[in-house]
Coordinates of C-alpha atoms in Angstrom, one line a residue:
X1 CA 0.0 0.0 0.0
X2 CA 3.0 2.3 0.2
X3 CA 3.5 4.7 -2.6
X4 CA 6.1 3.7 -5.2
X5 CA 9.6 4.7 -4.3
X6 CA 13.2 3.7 -3.7
X7 CA 15.7 3.2 -0.9
X8 CA 18.8 5.5 -0.8
X9 CA 21.9 5.0 1.3
X10 CA 22.5 7.4 4.2
X11 CA 24.6 7.6 7.3
X12 CA 21.6 6.1 9.2
X13 CA 21.1 3.2 6.8
X14 CA 18.7 2.9 3.9
X15 CA 15.9 5.5 3.8
X16 CA 12.8 5.2 1.7
X17 CA 11.7 8.1 -0.5
X18 CA 8.7 8.6 -2.8
X19 CA 9.1 11.2 -5.5
X20 CA 6.5 12.4 -8.0
X21 CA 5.1 15.6 -9.5
X22 CA 6.6 18.6 -11.2
X23 CA 7.2 22.2 -10.1
X24 CA 9.0 23.8 -7.2
X25 CA 10.6 21.2 -4.8
X26 CA 8.5 20.2 -1.8
X27 CA 9.7 17.9 1.0
X28 CA 7.2 16.1 3.3
X29 CA 8.2 15.0 6.8
X30 CA 5.9 12.7 8.8
X31 CA 5.0 12.3 12.4
X32 CA 5.5 9.7 15.2
X33 CA 4.8 6.0 14.4
X34 CA 3.6 6.7 10.8
X35 CA 5.3 7.2 7.4
X36 CA 4.9 9.0 4.0
X37 CA 1.7 7.0 3.5
X38 CA -0.4 9.1 5.8
X39 CA 0.0 12.0 3.4
X40 CA -2.2 10.1 0.9
X41 CA -5.3 12.3 1.3
X42 CA -3.3 15.4 0.1
X43 CA -0.4 14.1 -1.9
X44 CA -2.2 13.8 -5.3
X45 CA -3.1 17.5 -5.2
X46 CA 0.4 18.5 -3.9
X47 CA 2.0 16.6 -6.8
X48 CA -0.1 18.8 -9.3
X49 CA 1.8 21.9 -8.1
X50 CA 5.2 20.6 -6.8
X51 CA 7.9 18.1 -7.2
X52 CA 7.2 16.1 -4.1
X53 CA 9.8 14.2 -2.1
X54 CA 8.2 12.2 0.8
X55 CA 10.6 10.7 3.3
X56 CA 10.2 7.8 5.7
X57 CA 12.5 8.8 8.6
X58 CA 14.8 6.1 10.0
X59 CA 12.8 3.7 12.2
X60 CA 9.5 4.2 10.4
X61 CA 7.7 3.0 7.3
X62 CA 9.9 1.3 4.7
X63 CA 13.2 2.8 6.0
X64 CA 15.9 0.9 8.0
X65 CA 15.6 0.9 11.8
X66 CA 19.2 1.6 13.0
X67 CA 20.2 1.0 16.6
X68 CA 20.6 4.0 19.0
X69 CA 24.3 3.8 18.7
X70 CA 24.1 4.7 15.0
X71 CA 21.2 7.2 15.1
X72 CA 19.7 9.2 17.9
X73 CA 16.1 9.6 16.8
X74 CA 15.8 13.1 18.0
X75 CA 14.9 16.3 16.0
X76 CA 18.4 17.4 15.4
X77 CA 19.5 14.1 14.1
X78 CA 16.5 13.7 11.8
X79 CA 17.0 17.3 10.5
X80 CA 20.6 16.5 9.7
X81 CA 19.4 13.4 7.9
X82 CA 16.9 15.4 5.8
X83 CA 19.7 17.8 4.9
X84 CA 21.8 14.8 3.9
X85 CA 19.0 13.3 1.8
X86 CA 18.4 16.6 0.0
X87 CA 22.1 16.9 -0.8
X88 CA 22.1 13.3 -2.2
X89 CA 19.1 14.0 -4.3
X90 CA 20.4 17.3 -5.7
X91 CA 17.8 19.4 -4.0
X92 CA 19.6 22.6 -2.9
X93 CA 16.5 24.1 -1.2
X94 CA 12.8 23.3 -0.9
X95 CA 9.6 24.1 0.8
X96 CA 9.0 21.7 3.7
X97 CA 5.6 20.5 4.9
X98 CA 5.6 18.7 8.2
X99 CA 3.3 17.2 10.9
X100 CA 3.6 16.4 14.6
X101 CA 7.0 15.0 15.3
X102 CA 8.0 16.0 11.8
X103 CA 7.2 19.5 12.8
X104 CA 10.0 19.4 15.3
X105 CA 12.3 18.0 12.7
X106 CA 11.4 20.7 10.1
X107 CA 11.8 23.4 12.7
X108 CA 15.3 22.2 13.5
X109 CA 16.1 21.9 9.7
X110 CA 15.0 25.5 9.2
X111 CA 17.0 26.8 12.2
X112 CA 20.2 24.8 11.7
X113 CA 20.2 24.3 7.9
X114 CA 18.5 27.5 6.9
X115 CA 19.6 27.4 3.3
X116 CA 17.7 24.2 2.7
X117 CA 14.2 25.6 3.5
X118 CA 12.4 28.2 1.4
X119 CA 8.9 28.0 3.0
X120 CA 7.8 26.0 6.1
X121 CA 4.5 24.5 7.0
X122 CA 4.2 23.3 10.7
X123 CA 1.0 21.2 11.2
X124 CA 0.2 20.4 14.8
X125 CA 3.9 20.4 15.5
X126 CA 5.7 18.7 18.4
X127 CA 7.8 21.7 19.6
X128 CA 6.8 22.2 23.2
X129 CA 6.5 19.7 26.1
X130 CA 3.2 17.9 26.2
X131 CA 1.2 15.9 28.8
X132 CA 1.8 12.3 27.7
X133 CA -1.1 9.8 27.8
X134 CA -0.9 7.0 30.3
X135 CA 0.8 4.5 28.0
X136 CA 3.2 7.1 26.9
X137 CA 4.1 7.9 30.5
X138 CA 4.7 4.2 31.1
X139 CA 6.9 3.9 28.1
X140 CA 9.2 6.7 29.4
X141 CA 10.0 4.8 32.6
X142 CA 13.6 3.4 32.2
X143 CA 13.2 -0.3 32.7
X144 CA 9.5 -1.1 32.9
X145 CA 8.7 1.1 29.9
X146 CA 11.0 -0.8 27.6
X147 CA 9.4 -4.1 28.6
X148 CA 5.9 -2.8 28.2
X149 CA 6.5 -1.0 24.9
X150 CA 8.5 -3.8 23.2
X151 CA 6.6 -6.8 24.4
X152 CA 3.2 -5.9 25.6
X153 CA 2.1 -2.9 23.4
X154 CA -0.8 -4.4 21.4
X155 CA -2.8 -3.7 18.3
X156 CA -5.6 -2.5 20.6
X157 CA -3.2 0.0 22.0
X158 CA -2.4 1.3 18.5
X159 CA -6.1 1.6 17.8
X160 CA -6.4 3.6 21.1
X161 CA -3.5 5.9 19.9
X162 CA -5.2 6.7 16.6
X163 CA -8.5 7.3 18.3
X164 CA -6.7 10.0 20.2
X165 CA -5.3 11.4 17.0
X166 CA -8.6 11.8 15.1
X167 CA -11.7 13.7 16.2
X168 CA -13.8 11.3 14.1
X169 CA -13.3 7.6 15.2
X170 CA -14.6 6.4 11.8
X171 CA -11.2 7.4 10.4
X172 CA -9.5 4.7 12.4
X173 CA -10.1 2.0 9.8
X174 CA -8.8 -1.6 9.7
X175 CA -6.7 -0.7 6.7
X176 CA -5.0 2.1 8.5
X177 CA -4.3 0.1 11.7
X178 CA -3.1 -3.0 9.8
X179 CA -0.7 -0.9 7.7
X180 CA 1.0 0.7 10.7
X181 CA 0.8 -2.4 12.9
X182 CA 2.7 -4.5 10.4
X183 CA 5.5 -2.0 10.2
X184 CA 5.5 -1.4 13.9
X185 CA 6.3 -5.1 14.3
X186 CA 9.2 -5.3 11.9
X187 CA 12.6 -6.1 13.4
X188 CA 13.9 -3.1 15.3
X189 CA 10.8 -0.9 14.8
X190 CA 9.5 -1.0 18.4
X191 CA 13.0 0.0 19.7
X192 CA 13.1 2.8 17.1
X193 CA 9.7 4.0 18.0
X194 CA 10.4 4.0 21.7
X195 CA 13.7 5.9 21.1
X196 CA 11.9 8.6 19.1
X197 CA 9.2 8.9 21.7
X198 CA 11.7 9.3 24.5
X199 CA 13.8 11.8 22.6
X200 CA 10.9 14.0 21.7
X201 CA 9.2 13.7 25.1
X202 CA 12.5 15.0 26.8
X203 CA 13.2 17.4 23.9
X204 CA 16.8 16.1 23.6
X205 CA 19.6 17.7 21.5
X206 CA 19.2 21.4 22.0
X207 CA 15.6 22.2 21.4
X208 CA 15.2 24.9 18.8
X209 CA 14.0 28.4 19.7
X210 CA 11.2 29.2 17.2
X211 CA 12.3 32.8 17.2
X212 CA 15.5 31.7 15.4
X213 CA 13.5 30.6 12.3
X214 CA 13.8 33.2 9.5
X215 CA 11.8 31.6 6.6
X216 CA 8.2 32.3 5.7
X217 CA 6.2 30.0 8.0
X218 CA 2.6 28.8 8.1
X219 CA 1.3 27.1 11.3
X220 CA -1.7 24.9 10.8
X221 CA -3.6 23.4 13.7
X222 CA -6.6 21.3 14.4
X223 CA -8.9 23.3 16.8
X224 CA -9.8 20.2 18.8
X225 CA -6.3 18.6 18.9
X226 CA -6.4 16.4 22.1
X227 CA -2.6 15.6 21.9
X228 CA -1.1 19.1 21.3
X229 CA -3.5 21.8 22.4
X230 CA -4.3 24.6 20.0
X231 CA -2.6 27.0 22.4
X232 CA 0.6 25.5 21.3
X233 CA -0.1 26.5 17.7
X234 CA -1.0 30.0 18.7
X235 CA 2.2 30.3 20.8
X236 CA 4.3 28.9 17.9
X237 CA 2.8 31.4 15.4
X238 CA 3.6 34.2 17.8
X239 CA 7.2 33.1 18.4
X240 CA 8.2 32.6 14.8
X241 CA 8.8 36.1 13.2
X242 CA 6.1 36.8 10.7
X243 CA 4.4 33.4 10.9
X244 CA 0.9 32.9 9.7
X245 CA -1.7 30.8 11.5
X246 CA -4.6 28.7 10.3
X247 CA -6.8 27.0 12.8
X248 CA -9.0 24.3 11.2
X249 CA -12.3 23.9 13.1
X250 CA -14.0 20.5 13.9
X251 CA -10.6 18.8 13.6
X252 CA -8.2 16.9 15.8
X253 CA -4.5 16.3 15.6
X254 CA -4.2 15.6 11.8
X255 CA -5.9 18.2 9.6
X256 CA -4.3 16.8 6.4
X257 CA -6.1 13.5 7.0
X258 CA -9.3 14.8 8.7
X259 CA -10.0 17.9 6.7
X260 CA -7.8 17.6 3.6
X261 CA -9.8 20.2 1.5
X262 CA -9.5 22.9 4.2
X263 CA -5.9 22.0 4.8
X264 CA -5.0 22.3 1.1
X265 CA -6.9 25.6 0.7
X266 CA -4.5 27.0 3.4
X267 CA -1.3 25.3 2.4
X268 CA -1.1 25.4 -1.4
X269 CA -1.5 29.2 -1.7
X270 CA 1.0 29.8 1.0
X271 CA 3.6 27.5 -0.6
X272 CA 3.0 29.3 -3.9
X273 CA 3.5 32.7 -2.3
X274 CA -0.1 33.7 -2.8
X275 CA -1.4 33.7 0.7
X276 CA -1.8 36.8 2.9
X277 CA -3.6 34.9 5.7
X278 CA -2.6 36.1 9.2
X279 CA -3.5 34.9 12.7
X280 CA -5.6 38.0 13.2
X281 CA -7.6 37.6 10.0
X282 CA -8.1 33.9 9.6
X283 CA -11.5 33.1 8.1
X284 CA -11.4 29.5 9.3
X285 CA -10.7 30.5 12.9
X286 CA -13.4 33.2 12.7
X287 CA -15.9 30.7 11.4
X288 CA -15.1 28.3 14.2
X289 CA -15.4 31.1 16.8
X290 CA -18.6 32.5 15.5
X291 CA -20.2 29.1 14.9

């Protein structure tokens, strides 16, 4: 079910990329426990406007799952890897669209490798500390967490995770759960997922100050995100100089999956340099407030 693509050699092992479309270059960076595949509701439209490169970060999707001694699974390491991949593919600079954990990666890329990023979209980004759900808190415990996550985390727990992601439980389909469950159980995948969860929960490797980002930025947030509250999106838009903010109503943690049409109406004009939306004059936010 993955999109067609290929594996390229990197310092963290083989990394899967999907490339398609034509136009200005656009790099997609996914969130925790998922892969390039979850951009499927929007990728066809993005490919109409851009040359899309969707990456499976190490440990996820179709990419290799290197041990911690080879790759740290934190935002800075992932950002350095995206920089390495872009260099290998001959992409000097690109717009970057990111979600959740990928938002932390993209923010680090824009701060530490600023020449690589022309425009930045941060969707429900993991930038600030969050209140972890119960299973997440258990996973962070040094000894017990490893045992529980690697041996006892079940398909039912994955279903529970996705029900926290989406406002509409009907989006948690058998196809979606089966796809990620199979990849979650590949050799080394649970260890990689736990390492990434711990790294982002503790904000390892010099967390980026949003104020250091100097590229045009659009912050997109689901108004009813139960994982990362909308206040995080409002704060992020305030802290990044000149950032725009779109809050999508009746939506949880993953607007590009839950409300793809509204998401694309905000993102594509911004990426093409045609959007003048601001946090103070956001029609979606106003509609949600007035409704």
